[in-house]
Amino acid sequence: MAQELSKQYNPKETEDKWYKIWEQNNLFSAKVSPDKLPYCIVIPPPNVTGILHMGHALNNSIQDILIRYKRMRGFEALWMPGTDHAGIATQNVVEKSLAKEGIKRQDLGREKFIERVWQWKEQYGSTIIHQLKKLGCSCDWKRLRFTMDQDYSAAVTEVFVRLYEKKLIYQGNYIINWCPRCQTALSDEEAAHAELQGSLYYLKYPLKDNPLEFISVATTRPETMLGDTAVAVNPKDKRYKKYIGKTLLLPLIKREIKIIADSSVDMEFGTGAVKVTPAHDPNDYALGKKHNLEFINVMAPDGSMNEAAKKYSGLDRFKAREAVLEDLKQLGLLEKIAPHTLSAGHCYRCHTIVEPYLSKQWFVKMKPLARLAIEAVKKGRIKFYPERWTKVYLNWMENIQDWCISRQIWWGHRIPVYYCKNCQGKNSKYGIIVSAAKPAQCPRCKSTGLVQEEDVLDTWFSSWLWPFATFYWPQQLSNNQKPETRNQKTDLNYFYPTSALVTAPEIIFFWVARMIMAGFEFMGEAPFKDVYIHGTVRDVEGKKMSKSLGNVIDPLEIIAEYGTDALRFSLISITSQGQDVFLSKERFEQGRNFANKIWNASRFVLTNLKPEEVNVDLCVFFRKEQLDIANRWILSRFYSTLDKAAKELDSYKFNEAANTLYSFFWHEFCDWYLELIKPQINQKQTQVVMYKVLEKTLRIIHPFMPFITEEIWQRLPGAKNSIMQQSWPHLQKDLINSEDERRMQAAFDIINTVRNMRAELEVNPQSRINIKLAFANKLAQNSMEPLFDHIKNLAKINNLSVNEKYTVQNNEYVVLLKDIHIAMPLAGIAEVSEQIKKNRLKIEKLESEIKNKEAMLSNKNFTERAPKEIVEAEKSKLNDMRAQIAKLEVIINGLR
RNA sequence: GGGCUCAUAGCUCAGUUGGUUAGAGCGUUGCGUUGACAUCGCAAAGGUCAGUGGUUCAAGUCCACUUGGGCCCACCA
């Protein structure tokens, strides 16, 4: 068995094999189990266009760790998977592939185009799902959902209708963010602001009455002057007081526009006079409403100028800018150009600069929805980890704006609104029918001439329902149901509210906040209890990883090169709570090396294991047998580690848990324990303890590194089932013995000292250190008698010969190591004075610390308030320090 | 303009409510490969915890300010 194990762990041979077996045996599936507590995470559905990147790898590793951990702890753990139809993104991708064939979507028409998108989705839409499987994700794949599934779409429609009936959805003409490339409206969140270097142009507008007199206005978008319908100044501004109410002649267009007064105008900025373009700027829009100005739209949906722009009609907005500036310059009306940094919205899908644009769109009134969602977070019913995101969330929620949900694209949930052409002509209020199913006829005029709204809904209008729509809401349950029917256990009321949400900070507003609102509105309950926000994965220079920057580290490449477990472990161990992750490829070597270490340590245990010896109950065995200190120590360390790791996992401190396991396994189990037991490996107690500790350690590492732990698990004698089906080890607090731990730690300290002294003698025979004394001191500090045997063992392993005897002097144990004792060299003067200096420094440091400690211990504040253990510890520390000073003084004398 | 966050070893970063001698990985240096492990092992060196002031018996940790990075939000034309 053990002979089959190669010297190195080979992830390629194991990963796909075990994943298949897990899946075939339904180990990921979860169902309503009344005798178990549910634990549920819904995956942040990746876009169907998605390709696994490091952000996904991190996000999903964390979720998998939680799910596997909770599953082992006895929860009915469900990880609900799915994908998002990603309206604009997917449409863009399909349009691009059509472009290669020389086809535009308009050539195909709506129906045919959507067919093509579905074809594309069937072909490529599950790429990311396969990649998640490579990552080891234990999602319940049989439940895989898609935001455009038929019943999911039904939920979306239902929600639209309900909100409309509650008067929380309305249609209206407003300035929205318009992407001229995608030719659709965007929500405020979808327009990402970015700074760019632009110019501030000062334009001169002549007075109508006196064409030689001008008012200068400053603008960053001169082409919009074609749509100006006023110039506004502050009523307090002395410079302009006399002009208020007068008329200007808008250059190029020759339109008469009024000079109006409004206190919102900043006198300091630019010239203090601002051009007002109500159809192309949100502030100007408000001014236009207030002052009853004309709204002149000068742009077409594609970002070119329209007929209202007269001779500039047809020019792209940026070309038009140049033309307008050139013409103004010719007329002597371009006063100056000043450099200016401005921030402009960019389409989050194609990065085109968005245009504030007046158009008719559908909106959701958010304030009423936000109320409960704010309260739930304030009262702690939903908790953010790390906590600081609470503030970000609340700040956004308390200033929430209405949500523009209509999109002028084809791929998505079409808005369930029907227009009756017959009625609409008479009165627009009557022409609108909102209905989940297409009505046969107009309820008013019985006309059958109904047309459905062309627009589709924002992608996030479907994903905000994710935590319950994935469970077939509203069929399974609605918040109208009476409480008694809630006892009937459907998936929805068993798993909802879900337990935790794991996501990135970028989508708190897009998704998390909206899910919370939808949860309260449609389920009457928060969708989840905990929100864990992990950091953003960045490259070494702190830049966000993106294809365009070419700084991407592909997780699949890492998996191919280092293995999935290595990828997962490395990612987790460098992600401290809420901090961004700065990633370079070398980081994965640590994970790979750890996997290899686990492999080889297990190989060692398995080759030396007598299976017939180890089939005992550890606790019974522990109580019956007198275990020696090495075995007691490793058991104690194991349970301390178990306790610590569980607490860290429970509080979402994944990196700390990973590092806890790493240092236990590597630096305690391997470095010390396995070395200590080599001389006694055939002993019954050692056989039992080494086996049990390995076996249990594999279980607690499993959530982090699922594949290697399964591979080894299957090679353990008597391994039953999969490691996935094992329970999390039960914490045996009585096996934790801090005194044993302390003494062993001291012994290791001594061994290291000896090793170093020996090494130093070999390197530099000139140096004279009073080794005997130093070593005796080390020992004396720690009362080592019971450990002497182990010291001998370790010394042997380290090729140090040891005297059989230790002697007692002044109540202190002194051990003499033969070769060191013999090889006592003579002094070199420089080194001696160095040594003395060093020791003096140490004494000084100790003395100042002693002063502090003495002050502390004589302070009532401390002795009365601090916990007893700490006071005691401080006292013994003080004594240790005093003893140490005494010894250092002896050493100094010895060196002289 | 508001908010968040970071500054700790040569590098990249941990460090939970203040409390042993501030930790890890990589790098450097030393020692070590005849059976767990060279994708290696063991160890060492390396830190006035960005600066200044404050609270405290006690500050990397709490407070204020300063300096220098990063991020988010906001309608400044």
Tab-separated table of N, CA, C and O (backbone and C1' of nucleotides) in Angstrom, chain B residues 45-75:
chain	number	residue	atom	x	y	z
B	45	A	P	19.726	34.820	15.652
B	45	A	O5'	20.199	35.845	14.523
B	45	A	C5'	21.572	36.235	14.450
B	45	A	C4'	21.828	36.895	13.129
B	45	A	C3'	20.961	38.122	12.861
B	45	A	O3'	21.513	39.285	13.448
B	45	A	C1'	20.919	36.695	10.980
B	46	G	P	20.580	40.248	14.246
B	46	G	O5'	19.709	40.888	13.080
B	46	G	C5'	20.330	41.673	12.059
B	46	G	C4'	19.341	41.888	10.948
B	46	G	C3'	18.015	42.508	11.391
B	46	G	O3'	18.113	43.921	11.433
B	46	G	C1'	17.609	40.629	10.000
B	47	G	P	17.864	44.662	12.792
B	47	G	O5'	16.307	44.917	12.765
B	47	G	C5'	15.680	45.591	11.664
B	47	G	C4'	14.269	45.922	12.034
B	47	G	C3'	14.095	46.729	13.320
B	47	G	O3'	14.002	48.099	13.003
B	47	G	C1'	12.456	44.983	13.088
B	48	U	P	14.930	49.145	13.731
B	48	U	O5'	14.034	49.754	14.903
B	48	U	C5'	13.895	49.096	16.136
B	48	U	C4'	13.271	50.042	17.125
B	48	U	C3'	12.074	50.829	16.608
B	48	U	O3'	10.902	50.037	16.671
B	48	U	C1'	13.553	52.296	17.695
B	49	C	P	9.455	50.593	16.571
B	49	C	O5'	9.155	49.990	15.126
B	49	C	C5'	8.595	50.779	14.097
B	49	C	C4'	7.522	49.990	13.398
B	49	C	C3'	6.142	50.602	13.507
B	49	C	O3'	5.540	50.576	12.223
B	49	C	C1'	6.091	48.347	14.206
B	50	A	P	4.496	51.712	11.867
B	50	A	O5'	5.269	52.833	11.036
B	50	A	C5'	6.557	52.589	10.467
B	50	A	C4'	7.023	53.900	9.907
B	50	A	C3'	7.021	55.057	10.902
B	50	A	O3'	8.197	55.076	11.691
B	50	A	C1'	5.916	55.730	8.919
B	51	G	P	8.080	55.563	13.231
B	51	G	O5'	7.914	57.131	13.031
B	51	G	C5'	8.973	57.925	12.492
B	51	G	C4'	8.566	59.365	12.486
B	51	G	C3'	8.089	59.904	13.829
B	51	G	O3'	9.175	60.318	14.642
B	51	G	C1'	6.532	60.502	12.163
B	52	U	P	9.071	60.137	16.230
B	52	U	O5'	8.074	61.313	16.614
B	52	U	C5'	8.457	62.680	16.435
B	52	U	C4'	7.297	63.588	16.742
B	52	U	C3'	6.656	63.389	18.121
B	52	U	O3'	7.385	64.007	19.163
B	52	U	C1'	4.962	63.570	16.481
B	53	G	P	7.331	63.342	20.611
B	53	G	O5'	5.832	63.623	21.067
B	53	G	C5'	5.474	64.890	21.612
B	53	G	C4'	3.979	65.041	21.657
B	53	G	C3'	3.244	64.231	22.713
B	53	G	O3'	3.369	64.759	24.021
B	53	G	C1'	2.071	64.099	20.681
B	54	G	P	3.289	63.747	25.276
B	54	G	O5'	1.757	63.298	25.258
B	54	G	C5'	0.743	64.219	25.619
B	54	G	C4'	-0.617	63.628	25.388
B	54	G	C3'	-1.021	62.491	26.313
B	54	G	O3'	-1.440	62.960	27.571
B	54	G	C1'	-1.623	61.958	24.091
B	55	U	P	-1.250	62.059	28.882
B	55	U	O5'	-2.358	60.941	28.659
B	55	U	C5'	-3.743	61.275	28.733
B	55	U	C4'	-4.591	60.045	28.547
B	55	U	C3'	-4.229	58.867	29.454
B	55	U	O3'	-4.803	59.003	30.746
B	55	U	C1'	-4.472	58.104	27.234
B	56	U	P	-3.904	58.759	32.033
B	56	U	O5'	-3.606	57.198	31.945
B	56	U	C5'	-4.675	56.262	32.056
B	56	U	C4'	-4.147	54.875	31.823
B	56	U	C3'	-2.932	54.490	32.660
B	56	U	O3'	-3.295	54.093	33.970
B	56	U	C1'	-2.607	53.831	30.406
B	57	C	P	-2.356	54.493	35.185
B	57	C	O5'	-1.074	53.599	34.943
B	57	C	C5'	0.097	53.814	35.728
B	57	C	C4'	1.039	52.656	35.552
B	57	C	C3'	1.319	52.259	34.120
B	57	C	O3'	2.328	53.055	33.546
B	57	C	C1'	0.789	50.330	35.363
B	58	A	P	2.189	53.521	32.049
B	58	A	O5'	2.165	52.118	31.284
B	58	A	C5'	3.376	51.386	31.144
B	58	A	C4'	3.117	50.114	30.379
B	58	A	C3'	2.520	50.308	28.985
B	58	A	O3'	3.538	50.602	28.055
B	58	A	C1'	1.346	48.611	30.144
B	59	A	P	3.249	51.624	26.883
B	59	A	O5'	3.369	50.685	25.607
B	59	A	C5'	2.611	49.521	25.409
B	59	A	C4'	2.216	49.420	23.956
B	59	A	C3'	2.853	50.439	23.032
B	59	A	O3'	2.968	49.885	21.723
B	59	A	C1'	0.530	50.803	23.079
B	60	G	P	4.235	49.096	21.340
B	60	G	O5'	3.995	48.812	19.785
B	60	G	C5'	4.131	49.856	18.845
B	60	G	C4'	3.322	49.542	17.609
B	60	G	C3'	1.811	49.645	17.805
B	60	G	O3'	1.366	50.946	17.556
B	60	G	C1'	2.362	47.580	16.775
B	61	U	P	0.181	51.565	18.440
B	61	U	O5'	-0.976	50.466	18.339
B	61	U	C5'	-1.745	50.332	17.140
B	61	U	C4'	-2.735	49.209	17.314
B	61	U	C3'	-3.865	49.525	18.284
B	61	U	O3'	-5.102	49.117	17.730
B	61	U	C1'	-2.747	47.534	18.946
B	62	C	P	-5.960	50.237	17.015
B	62	C	O5'	-6.439	51.099	18.266
B	62	C	C5'	-7.629	50.756	18.968
B	62	C	C4'	-7.951	51.845	19.973
B	62	C	C3'	-7.784	53.263	19.458
B	62	C	O3'	-8.919	53.690	18.737
B	62	C	C1'	-6.733	53.077	21.564
B	63	C	P	-8.741	54.714	17.531
B	63	C	O5'	-8.525	56.096	18.298
B	63	C	C5'	-9.545	56.638	19.105
B	63	C	C4'	-9.088	57.968	19.667
B	63	C	C3'	-8.501	58.924	18.647
B	63	C	O3'	-9.501	59.640	17.953
B	63	C	C1'	-7.067	58.810	20.520
B	64	A	P	-9.230	60.110	16.462
B	64	A	O5'	-8.260	61.351	16.712
B	64	A	C5'	-8.743	62.534	17.340
B	64	A	C4'	-7.626	63.533	17.456
B	64	A	C3'	-6.887	63.835	16.158
B	64	A	O3'	-7.572	64.775	15.359
B	64	A	C1'	-5.319	63.427	17.866
B	65	C	P	-7.477	64.662	13.777
B	65	C	O5'	-6.016	65.224	13.475
B	65	C	C5'	-5.726	66.599	13.678
B	65	C	C4'	-4.233	66.815	13.739
B	65	C	C3'	-3.470	66.490	12.461
B	65	C	O3'	-3.547	67.521	11.497
B	65	C	C1'	-2.339	65.546	14.309
B	66	U	P	-3.453	67.160	9.954
B	66	U	O5'	-1.913	66.787	9.793
B	66	U	C5'	-0.904	67.772	10.043
B	66	U	C4'	0.467	67.169	9.833
B	66	U	C3'	0.673	66.448	8.516
B	66	U	O3'	0.953	67.340	7.450
B	66	U	C1'	1.493	65.095	10.264
B	67	U	P	0.511	66.950	5.971
B	67	U	O5'	1.550	65.809	5.583
B	67	U	C5'	2.957	66.092	5.559
B	67	U	C4'	3.739	64.834	5.303
B	67	U	C3'	3.274	64.012	4.102
B	67	U	O3'	3.744	64.543	2.875
B	67	U	C1'	3.635	62.570	5.926
B	68	G	P	2.807	64.527	1.583
B	68	G	O5'	2.948	63.013	1.091
B	68	G	C5'	4.225	62.482	0.768
B	68	G	C4'	4.162	60.987	0.758
B	68	G	C3'	3.076	60.389	-0.126
B	68	G	O3'	3.424	60.404	-1.494
B	68	G	C1'	3.100	59.268	1.950
B	69	G	P	2.274	60.162	-2.603
B	69	G	O5'	2.059	58.592	-2.459
B	69	G	C5'	0.953	58.013	-3.097
B	69	G	C4'	0.956	56.532	-2.827
B	69	G	C3'	-0.345	55.857	-3.200
B	69	G	O3'	-0.384	55.564	-4.584
B	69	G	C1'	0.223	55.214	-1.019
B	70	G	P	-1.619	56.052	-5.442
B	70	G	O5'	-2.697	54.939	-5.091
B	70	G	C5'	-2.403	53.566	-5.315
B	70	G	C4'	-3.383	52.694	-4.582
B	70	G	C3'	-4.850	52.991	-4.852
B	70	G	O3'	-5.290	52.467	-6.083
B	70	G	C1'	-4.531	52.714	-2.540
B	71	C	P	-6.422	53.239	-6.892
B	71	C	O5'	-7.719	52.879	-6.058
B	71	C	C5'	-8.187	51.535	-6.002
B	71	C	C4'	-9.269	51.392	-4.960
B	71	C	C3'	-10.550	52.177	-5.223
B	71	C	O3'	-11.374	51.545	-6.177
B	71	C	C1'	-9.931	52.444	-2.964
B	72	C	P	-12.309	52.444	-7.087
B	72	C	O5'	-13.508	52.805	-6.101
B	72	C	C5'	-14.345	51.777	-5.582
B	72	C	C4'	-15.222	52.327	-4.487
B	72	C	C3'	-16.143	53.456	-4.896
B	72	C	O3'	-17.286	52.998	-5.568
B	72	C	C1'	-15.111	54.005	-2.842
B	73	C	P	-17.945	53.939	-6.666
B	73	C	O5'	-18.666	55.041	-5.775
B	73	C	C5'	-19.765	54.689	-4.941
B	73	C	C4'	-20.091	55.826	-3.998
B	73	C	C3'	-20.519	57.126	-4.651
B	73	C	O3'	-21.862	57.100	-5.066
B	73	C	C1'	-18.955	57.595	-2.973
B	74	A	P	-22.224	57.877	-6.415
B	74	A	O5'	-22.148	59.410	-5.992
B	74	A	C5'	-22.827	59.872	-4.833
B	74	A	C4'	-22.546	61.331	-4.619
B	74	A	C3'	-22.484	62.187	-5.874
B	74	A	O3'	-23.770	62.524	-6.348
B	74	A	C1'	-20.658	62.714	-4.478
B	75	C	P	-24.003	62.447	-7.891
B	75	C	O5'	-23.084	63.574	-8.503
B	75	C	C5'	-22.978	63.702	-9.903
B	75	C	C4'	-23.075	65.148	-10.306
B	75	C	C3'	-22.186	66.091	-9.524
B	75	C	O3'	-20.876	66.106	-10.054
B	75	C	C1'	-24.367	66.996	-9.634
